[in-house]
Short mmCIF file of C-alpha atoms in Angstrom, two decimals:
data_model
loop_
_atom_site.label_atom_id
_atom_site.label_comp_id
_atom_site.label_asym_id
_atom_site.label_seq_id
_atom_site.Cartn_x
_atom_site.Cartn_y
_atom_site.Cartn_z
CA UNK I 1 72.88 147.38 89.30
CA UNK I 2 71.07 150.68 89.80
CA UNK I 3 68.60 150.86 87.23
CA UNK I 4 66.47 153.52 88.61
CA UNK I 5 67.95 157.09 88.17
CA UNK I 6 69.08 159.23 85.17
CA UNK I 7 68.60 158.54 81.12
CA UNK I 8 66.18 156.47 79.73
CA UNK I 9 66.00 153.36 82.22
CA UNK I 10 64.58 150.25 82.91
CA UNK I 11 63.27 148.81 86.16
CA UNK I 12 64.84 146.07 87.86
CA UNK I 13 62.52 143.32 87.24
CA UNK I 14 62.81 143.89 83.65
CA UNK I 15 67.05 144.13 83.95
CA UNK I 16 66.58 140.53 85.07
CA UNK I 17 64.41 139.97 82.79
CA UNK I 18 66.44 140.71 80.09
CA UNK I 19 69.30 139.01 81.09
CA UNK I 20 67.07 135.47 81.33
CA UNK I 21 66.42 136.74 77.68
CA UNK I 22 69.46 136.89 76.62
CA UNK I 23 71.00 133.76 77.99
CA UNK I 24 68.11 131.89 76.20
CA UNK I 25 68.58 133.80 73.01
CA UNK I 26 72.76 132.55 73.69
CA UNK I 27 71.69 129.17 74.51
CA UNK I 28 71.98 127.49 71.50
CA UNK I 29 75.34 128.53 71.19
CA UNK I 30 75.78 128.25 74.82
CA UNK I 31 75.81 124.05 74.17
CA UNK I 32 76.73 123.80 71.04
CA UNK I 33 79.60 121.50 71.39
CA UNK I 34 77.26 118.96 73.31
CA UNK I 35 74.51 119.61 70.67
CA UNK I 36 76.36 118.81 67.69
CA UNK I 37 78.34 115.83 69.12
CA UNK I 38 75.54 114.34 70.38
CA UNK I 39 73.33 115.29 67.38
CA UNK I 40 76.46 113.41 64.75
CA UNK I 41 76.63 110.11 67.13
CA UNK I 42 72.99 110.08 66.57
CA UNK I 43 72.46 110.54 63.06
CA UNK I 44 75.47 109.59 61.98
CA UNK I 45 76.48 113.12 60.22
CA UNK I 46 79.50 114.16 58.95
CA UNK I 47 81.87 117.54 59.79
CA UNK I 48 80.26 118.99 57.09
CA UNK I 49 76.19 118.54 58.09
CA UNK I 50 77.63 118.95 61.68
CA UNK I 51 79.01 122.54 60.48
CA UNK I 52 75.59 123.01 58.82
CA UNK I 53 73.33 122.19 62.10
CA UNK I 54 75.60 124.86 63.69
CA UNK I 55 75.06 127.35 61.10
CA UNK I 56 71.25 126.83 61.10
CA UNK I 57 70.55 128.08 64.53
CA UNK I 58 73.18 130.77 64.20
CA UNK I 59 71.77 132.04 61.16
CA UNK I 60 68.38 131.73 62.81
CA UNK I 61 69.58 134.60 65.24
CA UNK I 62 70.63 136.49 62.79
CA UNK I 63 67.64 136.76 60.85
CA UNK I 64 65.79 138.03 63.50
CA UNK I 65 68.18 140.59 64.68
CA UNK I 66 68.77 141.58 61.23
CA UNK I 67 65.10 141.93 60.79
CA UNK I 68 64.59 143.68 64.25
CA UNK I 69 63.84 147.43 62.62
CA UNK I 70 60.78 146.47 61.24
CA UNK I 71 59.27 144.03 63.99
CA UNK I 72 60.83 145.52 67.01
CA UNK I 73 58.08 148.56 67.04
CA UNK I 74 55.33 146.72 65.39
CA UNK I 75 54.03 144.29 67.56
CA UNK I 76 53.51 143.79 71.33
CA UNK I 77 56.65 142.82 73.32
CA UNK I 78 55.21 141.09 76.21
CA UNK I 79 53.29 138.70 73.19
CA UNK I 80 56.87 138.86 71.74
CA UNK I 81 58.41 137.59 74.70
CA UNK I 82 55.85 134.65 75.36
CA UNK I 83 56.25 133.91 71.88
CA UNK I 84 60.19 133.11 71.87
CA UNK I 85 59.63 131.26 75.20
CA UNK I 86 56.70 128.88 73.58
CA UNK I 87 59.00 128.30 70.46
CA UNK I 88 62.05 127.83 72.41
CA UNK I 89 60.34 125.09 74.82
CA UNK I 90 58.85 123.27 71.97
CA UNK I 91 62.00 123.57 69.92
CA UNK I 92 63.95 121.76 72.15
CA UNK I 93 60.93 118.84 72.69
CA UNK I 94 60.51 118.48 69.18
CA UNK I 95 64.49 118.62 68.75
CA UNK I 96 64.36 115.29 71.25
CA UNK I 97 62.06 113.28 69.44
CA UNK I 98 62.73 114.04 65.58
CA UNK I 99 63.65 110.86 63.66
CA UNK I 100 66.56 112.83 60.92
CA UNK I 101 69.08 114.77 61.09
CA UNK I 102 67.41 117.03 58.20
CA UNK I 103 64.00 117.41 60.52
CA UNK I 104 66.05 118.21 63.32
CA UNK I 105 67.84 121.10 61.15
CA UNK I 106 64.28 122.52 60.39
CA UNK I 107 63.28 122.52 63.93
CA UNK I 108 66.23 123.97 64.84
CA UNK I 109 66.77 126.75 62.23
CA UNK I 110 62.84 127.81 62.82
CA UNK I 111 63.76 127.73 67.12
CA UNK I 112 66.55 130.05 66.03
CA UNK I 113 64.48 132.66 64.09
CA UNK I 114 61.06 132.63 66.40
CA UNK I 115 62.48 131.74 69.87
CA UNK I 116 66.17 132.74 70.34
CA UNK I 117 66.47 134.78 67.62
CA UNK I 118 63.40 136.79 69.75
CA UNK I 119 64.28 136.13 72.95
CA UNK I 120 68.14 137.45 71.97
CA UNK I 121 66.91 140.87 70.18
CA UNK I 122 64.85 141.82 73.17
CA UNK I 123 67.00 140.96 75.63
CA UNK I 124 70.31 142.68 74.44
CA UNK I 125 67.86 146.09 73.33
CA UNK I 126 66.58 146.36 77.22
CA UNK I 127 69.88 145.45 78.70
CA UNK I 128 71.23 148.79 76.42
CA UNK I 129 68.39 150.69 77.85
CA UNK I 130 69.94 150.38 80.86
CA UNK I 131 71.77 153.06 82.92
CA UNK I 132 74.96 151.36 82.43
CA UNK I 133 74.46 149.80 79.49
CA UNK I 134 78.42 148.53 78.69
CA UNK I 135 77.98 146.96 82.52
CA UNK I 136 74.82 145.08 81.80
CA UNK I 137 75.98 143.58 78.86
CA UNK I 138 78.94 142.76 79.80
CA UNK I 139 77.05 141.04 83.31
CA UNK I 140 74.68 139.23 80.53
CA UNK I 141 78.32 137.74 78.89
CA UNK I 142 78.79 136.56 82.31
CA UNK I 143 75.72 135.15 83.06
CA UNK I 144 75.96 133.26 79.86
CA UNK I 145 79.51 131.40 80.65
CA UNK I 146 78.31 130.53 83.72
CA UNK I 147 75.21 128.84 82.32
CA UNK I 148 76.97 127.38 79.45
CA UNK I 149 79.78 126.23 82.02
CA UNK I 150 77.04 124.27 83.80
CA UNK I 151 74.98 122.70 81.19
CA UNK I 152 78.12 121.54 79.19
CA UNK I 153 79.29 119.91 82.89
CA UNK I 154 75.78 117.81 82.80
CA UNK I 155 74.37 117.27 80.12
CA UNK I 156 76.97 115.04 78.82
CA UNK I 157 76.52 112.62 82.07
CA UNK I 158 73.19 112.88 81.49
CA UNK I 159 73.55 112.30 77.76
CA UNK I 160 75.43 109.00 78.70
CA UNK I 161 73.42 107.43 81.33
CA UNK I 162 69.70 108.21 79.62
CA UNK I 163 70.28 109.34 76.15
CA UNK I 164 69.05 112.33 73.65
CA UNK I 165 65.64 112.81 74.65
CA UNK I 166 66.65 113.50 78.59
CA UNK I 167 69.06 115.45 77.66
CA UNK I 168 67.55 117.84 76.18
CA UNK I 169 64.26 117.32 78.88
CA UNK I 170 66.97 118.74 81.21
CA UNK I 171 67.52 122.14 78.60
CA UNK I 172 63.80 122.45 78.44
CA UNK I 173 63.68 122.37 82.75
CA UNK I 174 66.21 124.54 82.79
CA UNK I 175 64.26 126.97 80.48
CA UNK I 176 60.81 126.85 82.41
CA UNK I 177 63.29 127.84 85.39
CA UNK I 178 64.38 131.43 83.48
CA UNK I 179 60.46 131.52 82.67
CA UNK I 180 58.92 133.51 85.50
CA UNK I 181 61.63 136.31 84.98
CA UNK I 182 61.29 136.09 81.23
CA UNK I 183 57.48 136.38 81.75
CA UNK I 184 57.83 139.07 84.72
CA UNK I 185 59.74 141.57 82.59
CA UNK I 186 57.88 144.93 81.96
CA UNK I 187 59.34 146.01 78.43
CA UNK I 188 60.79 149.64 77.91
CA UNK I 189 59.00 152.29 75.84
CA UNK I 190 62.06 152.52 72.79
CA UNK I 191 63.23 155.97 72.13
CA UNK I 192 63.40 157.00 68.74
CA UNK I 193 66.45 159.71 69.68
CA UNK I 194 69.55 158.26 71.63
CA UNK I 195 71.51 160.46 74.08
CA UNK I 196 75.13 161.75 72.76
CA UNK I 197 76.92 159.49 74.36
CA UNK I 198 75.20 156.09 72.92
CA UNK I 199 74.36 157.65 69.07
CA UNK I 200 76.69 156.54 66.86
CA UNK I 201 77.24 158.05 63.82
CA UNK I 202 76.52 156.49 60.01
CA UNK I 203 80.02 156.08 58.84
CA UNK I 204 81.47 154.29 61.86
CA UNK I 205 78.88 151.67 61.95
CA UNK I 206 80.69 149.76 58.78
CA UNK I 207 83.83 149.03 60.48
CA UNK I 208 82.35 148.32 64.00
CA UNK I 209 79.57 146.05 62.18
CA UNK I 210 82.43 144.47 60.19
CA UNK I 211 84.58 143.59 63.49
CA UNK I 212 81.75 142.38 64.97
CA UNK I 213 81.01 139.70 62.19
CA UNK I 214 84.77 138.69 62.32
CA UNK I 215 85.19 138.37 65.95
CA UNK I 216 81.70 135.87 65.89
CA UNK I 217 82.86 133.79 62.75
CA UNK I 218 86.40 133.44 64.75
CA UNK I 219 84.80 132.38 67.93
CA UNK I 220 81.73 130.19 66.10
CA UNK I 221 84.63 128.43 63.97
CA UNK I 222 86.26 126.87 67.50
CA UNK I 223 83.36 126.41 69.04
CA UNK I 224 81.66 124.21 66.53
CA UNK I 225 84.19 121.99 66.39
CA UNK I 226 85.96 122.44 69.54
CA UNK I 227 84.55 118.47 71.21
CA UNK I 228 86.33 117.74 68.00
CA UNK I 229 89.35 119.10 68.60
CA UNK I 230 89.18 117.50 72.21
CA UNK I 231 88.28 114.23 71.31
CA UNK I 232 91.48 114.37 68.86
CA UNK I 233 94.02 114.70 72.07
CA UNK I 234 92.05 111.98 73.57
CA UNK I 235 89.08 113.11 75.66
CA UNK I 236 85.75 111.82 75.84
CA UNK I 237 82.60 114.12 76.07
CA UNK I 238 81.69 113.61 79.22
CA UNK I 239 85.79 114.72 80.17
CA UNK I 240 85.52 117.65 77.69
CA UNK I 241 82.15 118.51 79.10
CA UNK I 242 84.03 118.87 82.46
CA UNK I 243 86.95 120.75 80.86
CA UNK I 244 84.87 123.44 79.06
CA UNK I 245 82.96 123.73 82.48
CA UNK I 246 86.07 124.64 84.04
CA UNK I 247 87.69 126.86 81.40
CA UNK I 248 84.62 128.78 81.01
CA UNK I 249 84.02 129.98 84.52
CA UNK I 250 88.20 131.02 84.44
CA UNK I 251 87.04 133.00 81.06
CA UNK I 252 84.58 135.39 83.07
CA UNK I 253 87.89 137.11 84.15
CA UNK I 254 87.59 138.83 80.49
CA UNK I 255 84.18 139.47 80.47
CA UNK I 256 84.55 141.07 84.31
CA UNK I 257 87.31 143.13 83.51
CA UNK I 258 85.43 144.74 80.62
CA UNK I 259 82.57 145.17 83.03
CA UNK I 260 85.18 146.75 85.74
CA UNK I 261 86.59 149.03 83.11
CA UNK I 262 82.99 150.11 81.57
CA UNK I 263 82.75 152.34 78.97
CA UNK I 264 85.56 155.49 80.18
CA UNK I 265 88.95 153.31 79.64
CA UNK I 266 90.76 153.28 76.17
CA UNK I 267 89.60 150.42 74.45
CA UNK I 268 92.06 150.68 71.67
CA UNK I 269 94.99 149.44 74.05
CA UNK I 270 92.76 146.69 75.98
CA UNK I 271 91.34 145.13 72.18
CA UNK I 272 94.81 144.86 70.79
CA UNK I 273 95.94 143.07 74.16
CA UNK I 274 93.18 140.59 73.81
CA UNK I 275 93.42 139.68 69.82
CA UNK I 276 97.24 138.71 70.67
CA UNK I 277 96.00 136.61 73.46
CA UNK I 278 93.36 134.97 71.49
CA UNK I 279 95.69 134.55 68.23
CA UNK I 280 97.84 132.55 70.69
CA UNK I 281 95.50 130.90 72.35
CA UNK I 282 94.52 129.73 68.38
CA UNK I 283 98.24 128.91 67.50
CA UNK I 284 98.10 126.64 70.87
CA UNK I 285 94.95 125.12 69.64
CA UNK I 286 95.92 124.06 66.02
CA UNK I 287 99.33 123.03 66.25
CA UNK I 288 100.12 121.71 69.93
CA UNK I 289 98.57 117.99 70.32
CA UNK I 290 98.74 117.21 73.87
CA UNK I 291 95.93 117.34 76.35
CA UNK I 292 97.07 120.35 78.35
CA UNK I 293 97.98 122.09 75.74
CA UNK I 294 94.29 122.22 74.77
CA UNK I 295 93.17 123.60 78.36
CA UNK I 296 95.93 126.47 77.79
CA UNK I 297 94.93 127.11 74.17
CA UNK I 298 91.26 127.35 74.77
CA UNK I 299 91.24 128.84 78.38
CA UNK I 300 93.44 131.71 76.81
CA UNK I 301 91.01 131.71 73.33
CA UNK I 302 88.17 132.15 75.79
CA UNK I 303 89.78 134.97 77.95
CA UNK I 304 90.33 136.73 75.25
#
């Protein structure tokens, strides 16, 4: 991607840079199904402490984006940036080693604020700084599946020949690997006046906010649970681990059309489309029990 000529642009180590940033800020939710089924077969927990642990990191992210007016232009982003990484890497030791599942929901909920919640924030702000900012976004979703697609493929084999603590010594190598173009990144002086044609005006940022905040409770909801609803038509995690890594390379076909179409194609037409794909995709999900009717469900959930 071009990032070198007209608007207010970035260079392209820092493009790259942000896009490691934001697959580490994702990467909680990235492996979530792995993390929380491997987190309850350790310590034992329940649907409901296993929907907690979810939320923790989540709302971790959150907090830090919600937060992002008032720390965004107040301190250093380069110090920023090696913060979240630091936080991130020790999140994921300490997550290894911790002896409860309430410890590990402190480690992770304070990982989610200080390192992904971070890492996240400055990541998506640089990639909208961008020339083509709808592009590099929608290149950061892909970047994402495909890392989530990989991780969910191992780290299950991994999970059942060594146990926890490798496991997650495999996320934390995999993190010192995004490091030198996390580290390399050159951050953006942020414009207090956005041109025309990314300002958006007061009153339409209550519906687009609330859409938003529907479309990620939707998608967390299946998620969280959805090694649940796998191991419920019979598969184990190391099968569902290679499922999801197959369905969620097929699912970049959404994410690269919305990056083909960018930001001049009428969206209204092209939203619709995908919320009746994903409602059936849902329908598929919940009522048909069968093994591939869960590969059809969630490959057309994910498309969407």
């Amino acid at each position: 991607m071009n990032s070198s000529s007209g608007g207010r642009l970035i260079s392209d180590r820092t493009l790259w840079g942000a896009w490691a940033l934001a697959v580490l800020g994702a990467l909680p939710f990235s492996i979530q199904p792995f993390f929380l089924a491997t987190a309850a077969e350790r310590f034992g927990l329940k649907a409901d402490a296993m929907g907690l642990l979810g939320m923790a990191e989540t709302i971790g992210v959150v907090i830090a984006s919600a937060t992002a007016s008032f720390w965004l232009r107040r301190f250093d982003p380069p110090q920023l940036v090696r913060l979240s990484l630091i936080v991130i890497l020790l999140g994921y030791l300490f997550s290894a080693w911790v002896s409860s599942g309430s410890a590990l929901l402190i480690v992770r909920l304070v990982s989610g604020v200080l390192g992904h919640g971070l890492a996240f924030v400055l990541g998506t702000t640089w990639l909208c700084q961008s020339r083509e900012p709808d592009r590099a976004i929608a290149i950061s979703v892909v970047s994402q599946l495909m890392v989530s697609a990989a991780l969910l493929a191992m780290l299950p084999v991994v999970f059942e020949a060594f146990g926890f603590a490798p496991s997650f010594a495999l996320i934390v190598a995999f993190c010192l690997v995004l490091a030198p173009w996390v580290l390399s990144a050159h951050a953006p002086a942020l414009s207090q006046d956005l041109p025309p044609s990314q300002s958006v005006r007061p009153s339409g940022l209550g519906p687009l906010l609330l859409a938003l905040v529907l479309f990620q409770v939707g998608l967390a909801s299946i998620w969280a649970f959805i090694e649940s609803l796998a191991s419920a038509t019979g598969y184990s995690l190391i099968e569902t681990g290679q499922i999801l890594g197959v369905i969620l390379p097929l699912s970049i076909l959404g994410a690269l059309g919305a990056s083909l179409l960018g930001h001049g194609a009428n969206r209204g037409p092209l939203l619709s489309a995908a919320a009746l794909i994903a409602l059936a995709g849902l329908v598929i999900l919940g009522v048909v029990r069968i093994p591939g009717a869960f590969f059809v469900g969630f490959l057309l959930h994910q498309i969407a």
